[in-house]
Coordinates of C-alpha atoms and ligand atoms in Angstrom, one line a residue:
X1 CA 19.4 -27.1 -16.0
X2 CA 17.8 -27.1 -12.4
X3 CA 19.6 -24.6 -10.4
X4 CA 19.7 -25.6 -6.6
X5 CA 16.6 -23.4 -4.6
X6 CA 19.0 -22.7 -2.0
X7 CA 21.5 -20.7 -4.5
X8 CA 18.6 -18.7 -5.6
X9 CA 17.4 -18.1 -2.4
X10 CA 21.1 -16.9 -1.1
X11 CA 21.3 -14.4 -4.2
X12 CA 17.4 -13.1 -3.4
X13 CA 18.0 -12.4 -0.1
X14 CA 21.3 -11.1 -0.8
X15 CA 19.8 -8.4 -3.1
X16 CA 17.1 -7.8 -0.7
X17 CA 18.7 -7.0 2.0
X18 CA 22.3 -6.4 0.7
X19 CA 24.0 -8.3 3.1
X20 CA 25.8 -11.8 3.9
X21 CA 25.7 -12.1 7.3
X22 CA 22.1 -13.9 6.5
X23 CA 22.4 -16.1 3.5
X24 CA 21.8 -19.4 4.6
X25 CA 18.7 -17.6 6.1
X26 CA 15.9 -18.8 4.1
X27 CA 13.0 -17.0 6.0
X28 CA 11.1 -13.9 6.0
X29 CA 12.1 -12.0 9.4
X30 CA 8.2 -12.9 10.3
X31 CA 9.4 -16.3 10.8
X32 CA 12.5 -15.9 12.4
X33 CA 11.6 -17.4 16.3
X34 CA 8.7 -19.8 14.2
X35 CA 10.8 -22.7 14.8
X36 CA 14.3 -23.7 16.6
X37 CA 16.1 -24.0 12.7
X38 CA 14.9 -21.2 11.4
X39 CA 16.2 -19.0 14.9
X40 CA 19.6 -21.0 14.3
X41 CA 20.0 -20.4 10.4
X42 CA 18.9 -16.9 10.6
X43 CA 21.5 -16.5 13.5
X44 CA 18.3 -14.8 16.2
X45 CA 18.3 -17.5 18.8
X46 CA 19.1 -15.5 21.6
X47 CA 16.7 -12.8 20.8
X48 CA 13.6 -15.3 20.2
X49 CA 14.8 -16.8 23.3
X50 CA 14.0 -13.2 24.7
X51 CA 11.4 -12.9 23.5
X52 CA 9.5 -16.2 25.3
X53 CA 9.6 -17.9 21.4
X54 CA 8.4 -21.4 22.7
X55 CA 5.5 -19.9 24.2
X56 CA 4.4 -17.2 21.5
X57 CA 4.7 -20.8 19.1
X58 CA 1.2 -21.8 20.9
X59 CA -0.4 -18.5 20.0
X60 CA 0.2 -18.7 16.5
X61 CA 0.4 -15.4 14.6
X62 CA -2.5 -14.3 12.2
X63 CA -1.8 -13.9 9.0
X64 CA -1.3 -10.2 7.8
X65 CA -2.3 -9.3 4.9
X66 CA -1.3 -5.7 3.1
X67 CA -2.3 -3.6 0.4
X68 CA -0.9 -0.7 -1.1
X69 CA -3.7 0.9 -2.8
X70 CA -5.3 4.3 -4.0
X71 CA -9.3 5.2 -3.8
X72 CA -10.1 5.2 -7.6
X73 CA -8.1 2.4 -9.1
X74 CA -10.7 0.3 -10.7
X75 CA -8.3 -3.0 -10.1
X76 CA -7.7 -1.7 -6.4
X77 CA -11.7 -1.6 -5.6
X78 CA -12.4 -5.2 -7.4
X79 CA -10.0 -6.4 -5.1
X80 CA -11.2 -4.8 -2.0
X81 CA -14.7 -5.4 -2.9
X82 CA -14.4 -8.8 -4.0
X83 CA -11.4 -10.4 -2.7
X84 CA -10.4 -9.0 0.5
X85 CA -13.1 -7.8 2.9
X86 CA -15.1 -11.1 1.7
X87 CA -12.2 -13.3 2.9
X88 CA -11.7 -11.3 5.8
X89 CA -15.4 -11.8 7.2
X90 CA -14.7 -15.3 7.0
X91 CA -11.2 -15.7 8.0
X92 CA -10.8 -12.7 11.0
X93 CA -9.9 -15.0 13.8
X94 CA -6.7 -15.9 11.6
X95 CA -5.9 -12.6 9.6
X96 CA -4.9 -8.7 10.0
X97 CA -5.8 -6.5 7.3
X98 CA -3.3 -3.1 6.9
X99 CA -4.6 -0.8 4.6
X100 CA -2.4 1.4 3.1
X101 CA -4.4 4.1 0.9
X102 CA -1.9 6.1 -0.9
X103 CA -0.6 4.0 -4.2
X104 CA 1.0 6.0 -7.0
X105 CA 0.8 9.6 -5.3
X106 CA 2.6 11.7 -5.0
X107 CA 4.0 13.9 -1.8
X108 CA 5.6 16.9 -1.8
X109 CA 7.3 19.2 1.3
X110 CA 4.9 22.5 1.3
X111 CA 5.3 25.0 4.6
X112 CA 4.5 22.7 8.2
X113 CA 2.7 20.4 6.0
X114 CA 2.8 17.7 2.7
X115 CA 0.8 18.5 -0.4
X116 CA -0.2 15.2 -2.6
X117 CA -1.1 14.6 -6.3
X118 CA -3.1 12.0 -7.1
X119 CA -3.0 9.2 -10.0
X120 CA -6.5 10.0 -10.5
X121 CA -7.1 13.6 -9.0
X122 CA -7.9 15.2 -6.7
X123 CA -11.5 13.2 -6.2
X124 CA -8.8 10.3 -5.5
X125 CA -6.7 12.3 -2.6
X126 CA -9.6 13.0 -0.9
X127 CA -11.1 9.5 -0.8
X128 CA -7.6 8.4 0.1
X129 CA -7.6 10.9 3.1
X130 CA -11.1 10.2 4.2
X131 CA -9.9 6.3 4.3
X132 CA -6.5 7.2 6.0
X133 CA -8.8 9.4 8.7
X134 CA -11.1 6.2 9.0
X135 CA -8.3 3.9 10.0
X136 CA -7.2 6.4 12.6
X137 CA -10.7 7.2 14.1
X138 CA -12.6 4.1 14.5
X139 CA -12.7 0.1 14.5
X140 CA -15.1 -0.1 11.7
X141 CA -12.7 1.3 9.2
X142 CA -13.1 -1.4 6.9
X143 CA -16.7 -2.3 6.3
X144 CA -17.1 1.7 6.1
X145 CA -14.2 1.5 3.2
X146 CA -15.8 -1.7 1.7
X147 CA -19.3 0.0 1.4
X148 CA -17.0 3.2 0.1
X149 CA -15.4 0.7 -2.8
X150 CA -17.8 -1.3 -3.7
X151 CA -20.5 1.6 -4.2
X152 CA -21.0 3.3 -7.3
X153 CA -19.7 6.7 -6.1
X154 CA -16.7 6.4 -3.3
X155 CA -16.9 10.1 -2.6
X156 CA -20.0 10.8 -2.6
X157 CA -21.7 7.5 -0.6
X158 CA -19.1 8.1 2.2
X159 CA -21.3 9.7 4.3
X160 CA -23.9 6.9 3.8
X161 CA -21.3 4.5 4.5
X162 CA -20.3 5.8 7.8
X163 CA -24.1 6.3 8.9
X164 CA -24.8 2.7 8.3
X165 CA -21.3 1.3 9.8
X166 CA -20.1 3.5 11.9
X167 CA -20.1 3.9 15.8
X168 CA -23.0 6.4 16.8
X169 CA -20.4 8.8 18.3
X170 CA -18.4 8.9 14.5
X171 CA -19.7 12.1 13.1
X172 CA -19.0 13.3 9.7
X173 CA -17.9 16.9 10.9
X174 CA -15.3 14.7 12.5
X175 CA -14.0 12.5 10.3
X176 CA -14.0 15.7 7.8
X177 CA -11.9 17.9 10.5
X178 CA -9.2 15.0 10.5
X179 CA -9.3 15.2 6.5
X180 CA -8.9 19.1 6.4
X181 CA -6.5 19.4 9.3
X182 CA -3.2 18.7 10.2
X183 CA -3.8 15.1 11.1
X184 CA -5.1 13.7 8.0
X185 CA -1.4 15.5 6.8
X186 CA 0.3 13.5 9.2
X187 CA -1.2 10.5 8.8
X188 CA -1.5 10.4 4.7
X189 CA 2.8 11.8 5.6
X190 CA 3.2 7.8 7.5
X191 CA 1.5 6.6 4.3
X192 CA 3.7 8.0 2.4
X193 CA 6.5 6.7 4.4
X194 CA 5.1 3.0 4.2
X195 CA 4.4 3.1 0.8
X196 CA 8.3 4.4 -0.3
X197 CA 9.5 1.9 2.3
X198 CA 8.5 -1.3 0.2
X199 CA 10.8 -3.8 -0.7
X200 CA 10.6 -4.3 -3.5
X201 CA 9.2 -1.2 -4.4
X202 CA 5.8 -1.2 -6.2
X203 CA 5.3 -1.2 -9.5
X204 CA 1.3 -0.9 -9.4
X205 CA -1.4 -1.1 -7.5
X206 CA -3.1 -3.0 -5.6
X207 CA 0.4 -3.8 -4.8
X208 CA -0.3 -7.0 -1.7
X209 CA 2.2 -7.7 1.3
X210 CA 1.5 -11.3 3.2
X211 CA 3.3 -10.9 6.6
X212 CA 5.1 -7.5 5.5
X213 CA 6.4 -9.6 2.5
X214 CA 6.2 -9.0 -1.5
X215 CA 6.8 -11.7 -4.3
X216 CA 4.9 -12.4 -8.1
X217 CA 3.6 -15.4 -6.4
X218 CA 2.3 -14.0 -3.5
X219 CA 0.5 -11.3 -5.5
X220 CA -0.9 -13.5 -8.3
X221 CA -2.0 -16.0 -5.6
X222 CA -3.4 -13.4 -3.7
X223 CA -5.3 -12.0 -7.1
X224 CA -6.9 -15.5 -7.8
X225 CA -7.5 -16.9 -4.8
X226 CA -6.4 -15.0 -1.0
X227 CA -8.9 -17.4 0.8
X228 CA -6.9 -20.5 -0.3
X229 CA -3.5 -18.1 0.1
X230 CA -4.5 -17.2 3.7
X231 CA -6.0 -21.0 5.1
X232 CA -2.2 -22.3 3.6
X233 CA -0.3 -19.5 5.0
X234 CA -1.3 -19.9 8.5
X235 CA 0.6 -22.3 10.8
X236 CA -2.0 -23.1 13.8
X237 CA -5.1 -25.3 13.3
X238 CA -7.4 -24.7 10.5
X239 CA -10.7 -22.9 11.2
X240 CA -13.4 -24.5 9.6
X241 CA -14.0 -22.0 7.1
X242 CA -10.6 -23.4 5.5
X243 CA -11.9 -26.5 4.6
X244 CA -12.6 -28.7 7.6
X245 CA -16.5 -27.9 7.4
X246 CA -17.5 -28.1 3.6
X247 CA -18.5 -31.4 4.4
X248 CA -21.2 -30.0 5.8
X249 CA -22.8 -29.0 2.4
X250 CA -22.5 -32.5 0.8
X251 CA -26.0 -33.8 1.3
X252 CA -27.9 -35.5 -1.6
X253 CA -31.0 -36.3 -1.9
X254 CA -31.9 -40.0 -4.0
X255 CA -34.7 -41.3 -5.2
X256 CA -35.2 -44.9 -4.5
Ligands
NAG1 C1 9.0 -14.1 29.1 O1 8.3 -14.9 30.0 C2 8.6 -14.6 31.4 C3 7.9 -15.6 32.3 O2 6.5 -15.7 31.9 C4 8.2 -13.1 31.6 O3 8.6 -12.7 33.0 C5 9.0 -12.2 30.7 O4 8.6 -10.9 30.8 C6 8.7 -12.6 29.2 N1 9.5 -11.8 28.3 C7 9.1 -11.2 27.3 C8 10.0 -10.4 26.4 O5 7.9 -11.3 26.9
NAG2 C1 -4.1 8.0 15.3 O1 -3.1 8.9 14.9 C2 -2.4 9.5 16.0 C3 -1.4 10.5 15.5 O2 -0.5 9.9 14.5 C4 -1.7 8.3 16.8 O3 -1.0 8.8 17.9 C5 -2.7 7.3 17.2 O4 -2.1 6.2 17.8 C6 -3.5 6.8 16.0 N1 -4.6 5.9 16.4 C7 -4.9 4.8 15.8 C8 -6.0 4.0 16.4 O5 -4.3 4.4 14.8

């Protein structure tokens, strides 16, 4: 029996968001103004209108890809390593990365500040909170978490990693004062926050958002393929990278 998409869409986003008033809505909120429809269905016009919709249409949004993810979690550095900063070097005019290190810990209230527990220790709250710190103090967060990953010792080749990435003015001693102080609390608190806030609520990690958004298919497409996932998510022209320039490479060479 083939049951009509719309139906199942109307009962997903009923349970996602546990209400009616949207349920011949059939877009993520990310792509609410993207077109005149979808502003109508999803009952926004007024504010896309507001919000200049026609004209943001020409500056077409990157695509924003999220992950949920913890320091030591073998599956969460393959990915990093091998999937997501490579696509990102090649697709950064068209994608956002948000890095969310946190995963499966755990945080509990402690006096004026949080205490965390760690799915793999305490080796993996402090790589965690030296990435957190990272993304707060400086634009080279993530080829400094990359080389972190993708070494064979996150903790330990940190320092190494922001020598050879970092901004000159980045000092250890600072990054390490953010880790021990009360900002790294605060910060790895907002982690927290995000991480609890998913709808639906992970079940592992690396747990992957596209545009704030989770589904199976997302995530598997994301695990086999995010280049492909990210050139057919975006709505604006392809970059070359996506596909328009592999011609490029097709060059033979016959004998005659
Ligand atoms: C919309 O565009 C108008 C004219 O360019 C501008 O004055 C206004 O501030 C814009 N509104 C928003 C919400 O960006
Ligand atoms: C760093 O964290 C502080 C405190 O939460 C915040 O005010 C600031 O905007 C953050 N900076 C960046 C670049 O994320």
């Amino acid at each position: 029996m083939k049951v009509p998409l719309l139906l199942i869409l109307t009962v997903w986003l009923n349970t996602q968001y546990g209400c009616c008033a949207l349920s011949t809505c059939s877009h993520p909120p990310s792509q609410w103004c993207s077109s005149l429809d979808s502003a109508i269905q999803c009952g926004v016009l007024k504010q896309c209108l507001e919000s200049n919709f026609t004209r943001s249409r020409q500056t077409v949004d990157a695509v924003d890809v999220g992950l949920y993810y913890e320091s030591l979690c073998p599956g969460c550095r393959l990915f990093l390593s091998n999937m997501l900063f490579p696509t990102w070097v090649l697709l950064n005019d068209i994608m956002t990365v948000t890095l969310v290190p946190y995963g499966n810990a755990q945080e509990k209230p402690a006096e004026k500040k949080y205490t965390y527990e760690c799915q793999h220790g305490e080796q993996e709250c402090l790589g965690n909170m030296i990435e957190t710190c990272l993304l707060n103090m400086t634009k080279m967060a993530f080829p400094i978490i990359f080389c972190m990953e993708s070494s064979g010792d996150v903790i330990k080749e940190a320092k190494t990693c922001v020598e050879l990435y970092g901004e000159p003015d980045l000092t250890w001693g600072s990054i390490m004062s953010c880790v021990n102080g009360d900002l790294g609390n605060q910060l790895m608190h907002q982690n927290a926050l995000k991480t609890n806030a998913l709808k639906p609520s992970h079940q592992y990690v690396p747990w992957v958002t596209i545009n704030g958004e989770h589904t199976e298919d997302l995530q598997n497409k994301a695990m086999s393929s995010l280049f492909s996932l990210v050139c057919s998510m975006y709505k604006g022209p392809k970059p070359e990278a996506c596909g328009g320039g592999q011609r490029h490479y097709k060059s033979y060479c016959h004998n005659d």
